[in-house]
PDB file of C-alpha atoms in Angstrom:
ATOM      1  CA  VAL F   1      -0.102   0.172   0.007  1.00 41.00           C
ATOM      2  CA  SER F   2       1.325   2.969  -0.898  1.00 42.00           C
ATOM      3  CA  VAL F   3       0.101   5.925   1.775  1.00 42.00           C
ATOM      4  CA  THR F   4       0.775   9.345   2.808  1.00 41.00           C
ATOM      5  CA  GLY F   5       0.032  11.059   5.986  1.00 43.00           C
ATOM      6  CA  GLY F   6       0.421  10.328   9.878  1.00 45.00           C
ATOM      7  CA  ASP F   7      -2.856   9.539  11.465  1.00 46.00           C
ATOM      8  CA  GLU F   8      -4.452   8.339   8.034  1.00 46.00           C
ATOM      9  CA  ARG F   9      -1.731   5.715   7.694  1.00 49.00           C
ATOM     10  CA  LYS F  10      -1.850   4.634  11.359  1.00 52.00           C
ATOM     11  CA  ASN F  11      -5.512   4.349  11.518  1.00 50.00           C
ATOM     12  CA  THR F  12      -6.063   2.393   8.143  1.00 50.00           C
ATOM     13  CA  GLU F  13      -3.211   0.231   8.952  1.00 53.00           C
ATOM     14  CA  GLY F  14      -4.802  -0.937  12.217  1.00 52.00           C
ATOM     15  CA  LEU F  15      -8.117  -1.411  10.858  1.00 47.00           C
ATOM     16  CA  LEU F  16      -6.991  -3.498   7.852  1.00 49.00           C
ATOM     17  CA  ARG F  17      -4.966  -5.652  10.171  1.00 51.00           C
ATOM     18  CA  ALA F  18      -7.957  -6.102  12.554  1.00 48.00           C
ATOM     19  CA  TRP F  19     -10.216  -6.927   9.792  1.00 43.00           C
ATOM     20  CA  GLY F  20      -7.600  -9.713   8.486  1.00 48.00           C
ATOM     21  CA  CYS F  21      -6.837  -7.614   5.316  1.00 47.00           C
ATOM     22  CA  LEU F  22      -3.276  -6.956   6.332  1.00 46.00           C
ATOM     23  CA  ASP F  23      -0.115  -8.995   7.107  1.00 44.00           C
ATOM     24  CA  PRO F  24       2.827  -6.902   8.271  1.00 40.00           C
ATOM     25  CA  THR F  25       5.054  -9.169   6.488  1.00 37.00           C
ATOM     26  CA  ILE F  26       5.348 -10.506   3.114  1.00 33.00           C
ATOM     27  CA  ARG F  27       3.908 -14.072   2.752  1.00 33.00           C
ATOM     28  CA  GLN F  28       2.242 -16.540   0.447  1.00 31.00           C
ATOM     29  CA  GLY F  29      -1.409 -15.945  -0.040  1.00 34.00           C
ATOM     30  CA  ARG F  30      -3.536 -12.814  -0.813  1.00 34.00           C
ATOM     31  CA  HIS F  31      -3.001 -10.407   1.662  1.00 32.00           C
ATOM     32  CA  LEU F  32      -2.595  -6.937   1.476  1.00 35.00           C
ATOM     33  CA  VAL F  33       1.051  -5.501   2.557  1.00 36.00           C
ATOM     34  CA  ILE F  34       1.747  -2.187   3.895  1.00 38.00           C
ATOM     35  CA  ALA F  35       5.739  -1.750   3.439  1.00 37.00           C
ATOM     36  CA  THR F  36       8.436  -0.026   1.634  1.00 33.00           C
ATOM     37  CA  ALA F  37       9.606  -2.380  -0.891  1.00 34.00           C
ATOM     38  CA  HIS F  38      12.520  -1.781  -3.273  1.00 34.00           C
ATOM     39  CA  SER F  39      12.862  -5.404  -4.761  1.00 35.00           C
ATOM     40  CA  SER F  40      11.044  -5.957  -7.995  1.00 38.00           C
ATOM     41  CA  ALA F  41      10.970  -9.491  -6.928  1.00 40.00           C
ATOM     42  CA  VAL F  42       9.396  -9.121  -4.091  1.00 40.00           C
ATOM     43  CA  LEU F  43       6.516  -6.980  -5.665  1.00 41.00           C
ATOM     44  CA  ARG F  44       5.854  -9.167  -8.497  1.00 43.00           C
ATOM     45  CA  ARG F  45       4.829 -11.619  -5.666  1.00 47.00           C
ATOM     46  CA  TRP F  46       2.010  -9.374  -4.298  1.00 54.00           C
ATOM     47  CA  GLU F  47      -1.284  -9.921  -5.429  1.00 64.00           C
ATOM     48  CA  ASP F  48      -3.413  -7.130  -4.030  1.00 63.00           C
ATOM     49  CA  TRP F  49      -2.190  -3.525  -4.312  1.00 62.00           C
ATOM     50  CA  ALA F  50      -3.835  -0.251  -2.916  1.00 67.00           C
ATOM     51  CA  VAL F  51      -2.622   3.290  -3.998  1.00 67.00           C
ATOM     52  CA  ASP F  52      -3.326   6.224  -1.508  1.00 65.00           C
ATOM     53  CA  ALA F  53      -0.865   8.853  -2.408  1.00 65.00           C
ATOM     54  CA  GLY F  54      -1.610  12.609  -2.544  1.00 67.00           C
ATOM     55  CA  ILE F  55      -1.209  15.977  -1.269  1.00 72.00           C
ATOM     56  CA  ARG F  56      -3.119  19.235  -1.384  1.00 72.00           C
ATOM     57  CA  ASP F  57      -1.527  22.431  -1.630  1.00 74.00           C
ATOM     58  CA  ASP F  58      -4.429  24.661  -2.639  1.00 76.00           C
ATOM     59  CA  GLY F  59      -5.059  28.190  -4.116  1.00 78.00           C
ATOM     60  CA  LEU F  60      -6.952  29.843  -7.009  1.00 88.00           C
ATOM     61  CA  MET F  61      -5.336  29.130 -10.158  1.00 86.00           C
ATOM     62  CA  ILE F  62      -4.486  33.000 -10.843  1.00 90.00           C
ATOM     63  CA  TRP F  63      -2.212  32.785  -7.858  1.00 93.00           C
ATOM     64  CA  MET F  64      -1.052  29.245  -8.159  1.00 88.00           C
ATOM     65  CA  THR F  65       2.588  28.414  -8.655  1.00 90.00           C
ATOM     66  CA  ASP F  66       4.343  26.080 -11.148  1.00 90.00           C
ATOM     67  CA  GLU F  67       5.593  24.486  -7.940  1.00 89.00           C
ATOM     68  CA  GLN F  68       2.076  23.836  -6.647  1.00 87.00           C
ATOM     69  CA  TRP F  69       0.908  22.298  -9.878  1.00 88.00           C
ATOM     70  CA  LYS F  70       3.683  20.173 -10.401  1.00 88.00           C
ATOM     71  CA  LYS F  71       4.110  18.756  -6.722  1.00 86.00           C
ATOM     72  CA  VAL F  72       0.468  18.138  -6.213  1.00 87.00           C
ATOM     73  CA  LEU F  73      -0.133  16.283  -9.711  1.00 87.00           C
ATOM     74  CA  GLY F  74       3.331  14.483  -9.310  1.00 85.00           C
ATOM     75  CA  SER F  75       2.269  13.153  -5.722  1.00 82.00           C
ATOM     76  CA  SER F  76      -0.794  11.547  -7.284  1.00 84.00           C
ATOM     77  CA  LEU F  77      -0.092  10.578 -11.087  1.00 87.00           C
ATOM     78  CA  ASP F  78       3.668   9.542 -10.573  1.00 85.00           C
ATOM     79  CA  ALA F  79       2.729   7.623  -7.525  1.00 82.00           C
ATOM     80  CA  PHE F  80      -0.058   5.506  -9.543  1.00 87.00           C
ATOM     81  CA  TYR F  81       2.160   5.007 -12.444  1.00 87.00           C
ATOM     82  CA  LEU F  82       5.532   4.231 -10.664  1.00 82.00           C
ATOM     83  CA  VAL F  83       4.058   2.011  -7.992  1.00 81.00           C
ATOM     84  CA  THR F  84       1.456   0.236 -10.648  1.00 86.00           C
ATOM     85  CA  ARG F  85       3.941  -0.570 -13.142  1.00 85.00           C
ATOM     86  CA  HIS F  86       6.245  -2.628 -10.769  1.00 80.00           C
ATOM     87  CA  VAL F  87       3.444  -4.846  -9.485  1.00 84.00           C
ATOM     88  CA  ILE F  88       1.340  -5.307 -12.760  1.00 89.00           C
ATOM     89  CA  ASN F  89       3.986  -7.684 -14.709  1.00 87.00           C
ATOM     90  CA  GLY F  90       3.492 -10.142 -11.599  1.00 87.00           C
ATOM     91  CA  MET F  91      -0.313  -9.985 -11.393  1.00 90.00           C
ATOM     92  CA  LEU F  92      -0.542 -10.333 -15.625  1.00 92.00           C
ATOM     93  CA  ALA F  93       1.824 -13.697 -15.072  1.00 90.00           C
ATOM     94  CA  ASN F  94      -0.243 -15.028 -12.385  1.00 90.00           C
ATOM     95  CA  ARG F  95      -3.468 -14.005 -13.795  1.00 91.00           C
ATOM     96  CA  TYR F  96      -4.922 -12.686 -10.717  1.00 91.00           C
ATOM     97  CA  GLY F  97      -4.687  -9.205  -9.222  1.00 91.00           C
ATOM     98  CA  ARG F  98      -6.415  -6.373  -7.474  1.00 92.00           C
ATOM     99  CA  ILE F  99      -5.273  -2.975  -7.740  1.00 91.00           C
ATOM    100  CA  VAL F 100      -7.668   0.049  -5.747  1.00 91.00           C
ATOM    101  CA  SER F 101      -6.530   3.755  -5.988  1.00 90.00           C
ATOM    102  CA  VAL F 102      -7.713   6.423  -3.638  1.00 88.00           C
ATOM    103  CA  VAL F 103      -9.032   9.575  -5.805  1.00 91.00           C
ATOM    104  CA  SER F 104     -11.442  12.151  -4.436  1.00 88.00           C
ATOM    105  CA  LEU F 105     -14.815  13.814  -4.910  1.00 87.00           C
ATOM    106  CA  SER F 106     -12.686  16.695  -6.527  1.00 86.00           C
ATOM    107  CA  GLY F 107     -11.548  14.671  -9.242  1.00 86.00           C
ATOM    108  CA  ILE F 108     -15.048  13.873 -10.381  1.00 90.00           C
ATOM    109  CA  LYS F 109     -17.023  17.003  -9.651  1.00 86.00           C
ATOM    110  CA  GLY F 110     -14.125  19.900  -9.461  1.00 83.00           C
ATOM    111  CA  MET F 111     -13.329  21.939  -6.636  1.00 79.00           C
ATOM    112  CA  PRO F 112     -12.834  25.740  -6.720  1.00 84.00           C
ATOM    113  CA  GLY F 113      -9.526  26.273  -4.910  1.00 83.00           C
ATOM    114  CA  GLN F 114      -8.243  22.957  -5.976  1.00 84.00           C
ATOM    115  CA  THR F 115      -7.652  22.827  -9.565  1.00 89.00           C
ATOM    116  CA  ASN F 116      -4.678  21.256  -9.318  1.00 90.00           C
ATOM    117  CA  TYR F 117      -5.997  18.539  -6.651  1.00 91.00           C
ATOM    118  CA  SER F 118      -8.896  17.961  -8.969  1.00 91.00           C
ATOM    119  CA  ALA F 119      -6.634  17.624 -12.090  1.00 92.00           C
ATOM    120  CA  ALA F 120      -4.479  15.189 -10.078  1.00 92.00           C
ATOM    121  CA  LYS F 121      -7.260  12.981  -8.948  1.00 93.00           C
ATOM    122  CA  ALA F 122      -9.379  12.995 -12.432  1.00 93.00           C
ATOM    123  CA  GLY F 123      -5.836  11.863 -14.154  1.00 94.00           C
ATOM    124  CA  VAL F 124      -5.865   8.865 -11.782  1.00 94.00           C
ATOM    125  CA  ILE F 125      -9.453   8.260 -12.728  1.00 95.00           C
ATOM    126  CA  GLY F 126      -8.812   8.048 -16.178  1.00 96.00           C
ATOM    127  CA  ALA F 127      -6.029   5.876 -15.840  1.00 95.00           C
ATOM    128  CA  THR F 128      -7.835   3.456 -13.490  1.00 96.00           C
ATOM    129  CA  LYS F 129     -10.425   3.195 -16.441  1.00 97.00           C
ATOM    130  CA  ALA F 130      -7.916   2.764 -19.104  1.00 97.00           C
ATOM    131  CA  LEU F 131      -5.504   0.476 -17.257  1.00 97.00           C
ATOM    132  CA  ALA F 132      -8.686  -1.768 -16.319  1.00 97.00           C
ATOM    133  CA  GLN F 133      -9.592  -2.491 -20.152  1.00 97.00           C
ATOM    134  CA  GLU F 134      -5.815  -3.291 -20.730  1.00 97.00           C
ATOM    135  CA  VAL F 135      -5.439  -5.888 -17.824  1.00 96.00           C
ATOM    136  CA  ALA F 136      -8.883  -7.509 -17.671  1.00 97.00           C
ATOM    137  CA  ARG F 137      -8.448 -10.539 -19.873  1.00 96.00           C
ATOM    138  CA  ARG F 138      -5.618 -11.691 -17.648  1.00 95.00           C
ATOM    139  CA  GLY F 139      -7.970 -11.496 -14.453  1.00 94.00           C
ATOM    140  CA  VAL F 140      -6.876  -8.406 -12.947  1.00 94.00           C
ATOM    141  CA  THR F 141      -9.074  -5.816 -11.891  1.00 95.00           C
ATOM    142  CA  VAL F 142      -8.276  -2.093 -11.347  1.00 96.00           C
ATOM    143  CA  ASN F 143     -10.854   0.262  -9.291  1.00 96.00           C
ATOM    144  CA  ALA F 144     -10.883   3.165  -7.323  1.00 95.00           C
ATOM    145  CA  VAL F 145     -12.493   4.762  -4.252  1.00 94.00           C
ATOM    146  CA  ALA F 146     -13.556   8.414  -4.211  1.00 92.00           C
ATOM    147  CA  PRO F 147     -14.001   9.525  -0.696  1.00 89.00           C
ATOM    148  CA  GLY F 148     -15.305  13.217   0.140  1.00 85.00           C
ATOM    149  CA  TRP F 149     -14.354  14.935   3.311  1.00 83.00           C
ATOM    150  CA  ILE F 150     -13.043  12.661   6.015  1.00 83.00           C
ATOM    151  CA  GLU F 151     -12.209  13.163   9.584  1.00 81.00           C
ATOM    152  CA  THR F 152      -8.512  13.286   9.551  1.00 77.00           C
ATOM    153  CA  ALA F 153      -5.933  15.624  10.549  1.00 75.00           C
ATOM    154  CA  MET F 154      -5.389  16.891   7.420  1.00 69.00           C
ATOM    155  CA  VAL F 155      -8.769  18.527   7.401  1.00 75.00           C
ATOM    156  CA  ARG F 156      -9.318  19.600  10.833  1.00 77.00           C
ATOM    157  CA  PRO F 157      -7.534  22.840  10.628  1.00 78.00           C
ATOM    158  CA  VAL F 158      -9.970  23.813   7.499  1.00 75.00           C
ATOM    159  CA  PHE F 159     -12.916  23.122  10.205  1.00 79.00           C
ATOM    160  CA  GLU F 160     -11.704  25.262  12.869  1.00 81.00           C
ATOM    161  CA  ASP F 161     -14.081  27.981  11.495  1.00 82.00           C
ATOM    162  CA  ALA F 162     -17.384  26.507  12.900  1.00 84.00           C
ATOM    163  CA  ALA F 163     -19.434  28.416  10.396  1.00 87.00           C
ATOM    164  CA  TYR F 164     -17.553  26.725   7.381  1.00 84.00           C
ATOM    165  CA  HIS F 165     -17.977  23.284   8.908  1.00 83.00           C
ATOM    166  CA  GLN F 166     -21.647  23.661   9.041  1.00 87.00           C
ATOM    167  CA  SER F 167     -21.656  24.885   5.506  1.00 85.00           C
ATOM    168  CA  VAL F 168     -19.775  21.605   4.238  1.00 83.00           C
ATOM    169  CA  LEU F 169     -22.149  19.473   6.216  1.00 87.00           C
ATOM    170  CA  LYS F 170     -25.026  20.925   4.115  1.00 87.00           C
ATOM    171  CA  THR F 171     -23.380  19.696   1.068  1.00 85.00           C
ATOM    172  CA  ILE F 172     -23.346  15.995   2.540  1.00 86.00           C
ATOM    173  CA  PRO F 173     -26.791  14.291   2.308  1.00 89.00           C
ATOM    174  CA  LEU F 174     -25.934  11.975   5.164  1.00 89.00           C
ATOM    175  CA  ASN F 175     -24.948  15.050   7.152  1.00 85.00           C
ATOM    176  CA  ARG F 176     -21.489  13.750   8.339  1.00 87.00           C
ATOM    177  CA  MET F 177     -17.803  13.304   7.478  1.00 86.00           C
ATOM    178  CA  ALA F 178     -16.517   9.721   6.489  1.00 87.00           C
ATOM    179  CA  MET F 179     -14.424   7.982   8.968  1.00 85.00           C
ATOM    180  CA  THR F 180     -11.140   6.373   7.996  1.00 84.00           C
ATOM    181  CA  ASP F 181     -13.047   2.699   8.451  1.00 86.00           C
ATOM    182  CA  ASP F 182     -15.747   3.969   6.006  1.00 89.00           C
ATOM    183  CA  ILE F 183     -12.729   4.009   3.369  1.00 88.00           C
ATOM    184  CA  ALA F 184     -10.874   0.945   4.641  1.00 87.00           C
ATOM    185  CA  LEU F 185     -13.998  -1.507   4.487  1.00 89.00           C
ATOM    186  CA  ALA F 186     -14.715  -0.279   0.552  1.00 91.00           C
ATOM    187  CA  ILE F 187     -10.951  -1.031  -0.295  1.00 89.00           C
ATOM    188  CA  CYS F 188     -10.923  -4.288   1.494  1.00 88.00           C
ATOM    189  CA  PHE F 189     -13.976  -5.335  -0.472  1.00 91.00           C
ATOM    190  CA  LEU F 190     -12.465  -4.212  -3.829  1.00 92.00           C
ATOM    191  CA  LEU F 191      -9.525  -6.123  -2.715  1.00 89.00           C
ATOM    192  CA  SER F 192     -11.592  -9.358  -2.244  1.00 88.00           C
ATOM    193  CA  ASP F 193     -13.024 -11.800  -4.399  1.00 88.00           C
ATOM    194  CA  TRP F 194     -16.397 -10.414  -3.553  1.00 91.00           C
ATOM    195  CA  SER F 195     -15.500  -7.790  -6.467  1.00 93.00           C
ATOM    196  CA  ARG F 196     -14.185 -10.173  -8.833  1.00 92.00           C
ATOM    197  CA  HIS F 197     -16.591  -9.006 -11.564  1.00 96.00           C
ATOM    198  CA  ILE F 198     -16.231  -5.630 -10.844  1.00 97.00           C
ATOM    199  CA  THR F 199     -13.511  -3.459 -12.632  1.00 97.00           C
ATOM    200  CA  GLY F 200     -13.073   0.082 -14.109  1.00 97.00           C
ATOM    201  CA  GLU F 201     -15.342   1.326 -11.389  1.00 96.00           C
ATOM    202  CA  ILE F 202     -15.240   4.485  -9.190  1.00 95.00           C
ATOM    203  CA  MET F 203     -17.034   3.526  -5.975  1.00 94.00           C
ATOM    204  CA  ASN F 204     -18.229   6.832  -4.554  1.00 92.00           C
ATOM    205  CA  ILE F 205     -17.868   7.076  -0.623  1.00 90.00           C
ATOM    206  CA  ASN F 206     -18.926  10.607   0.024  1.00 86.00           C
ATOM    207  CA  GLY F 207     -22.048  10.438   1.874  1.00 89.00           C
ATOM    208  CA  GLY F 208     -24.040  11.388  -1.322  1.00 87.00           C
ATOM    209  CA  SER F 209     -21.888  14.543  -2.038  1.00 83.00           C
ATOM    210  CA  VAL F 210     -21.367  13.735  -5.426  1.00 81.00           C
ATOM    211  CA  LEU F 211     -25.316  13.904  -6.109  1.00 76.00           C
ATOM    212  CA  CYS F 212     -25.299  17.584  -5.056  1.00 70.00           C
ATOM    213  CA  GLY F 213     -24.642  20.034  -7.716  1.00 56.00           C
TER     214      GLY F 213
END
C-alpha cells in the first residue's frame, strides 16, 4: 500500500490488520501488505495493491505557482504510475490481481481552489479506467474509491471555522464526514473475491455529496 499522512496511515493500517486484510510481513496468499519495498522480485509476488498517495496545496489558479501544480499532480499521478508499473507484471503472469486507488470527490466534480488537486485525481480516475481495460483479460481488476470529506488530521484545521464546517455538512446528504474505516472497508471489498466481476469502477464514498450540484 502506498500511503501518505500520519494519522491516516496509522488508522488505516490498524483497521486493515484487525479485519484480516493486512499482514505486516510478505508471505504466500492474498494479503494486503503495507511496507516499503525496493525489490521488484518481491513486488511481483503481491496480488493485492492499494495506492493512496496525494497531497493538497490549495489556491486559486490565478495565484498558483508552477511548483504547487507540479508537486500536487506528481504526488498522485507519478505514484500511481511508478508503483503500479512494478506490480502489474507479476499480476499478469499469475493471471490474478487487484489494484485499488484512492481518488477524490474533487476529481469527479472539480472543486474551486483545488484545480491542481482536482486535475491530479481526475487523472488517476482516467488511468484507472484505461488500465482496467488493458489487464482485464488476464484476471486483474483495477478500481478506485472516491471519498469526500474525511475526519482526519489533514482537514481539521480547515474546520476551525465552525460556520464553514456547517456549510460543508450541508453539502453531504448523510450530514457527516466519513471516518477512515468507511474508506478502508470499501478498499477491503474491492481487494476481495467478492468484487471479482467489478473493474474500471469509481466507488463514491462521500455520503451522497456526488449527487449534489
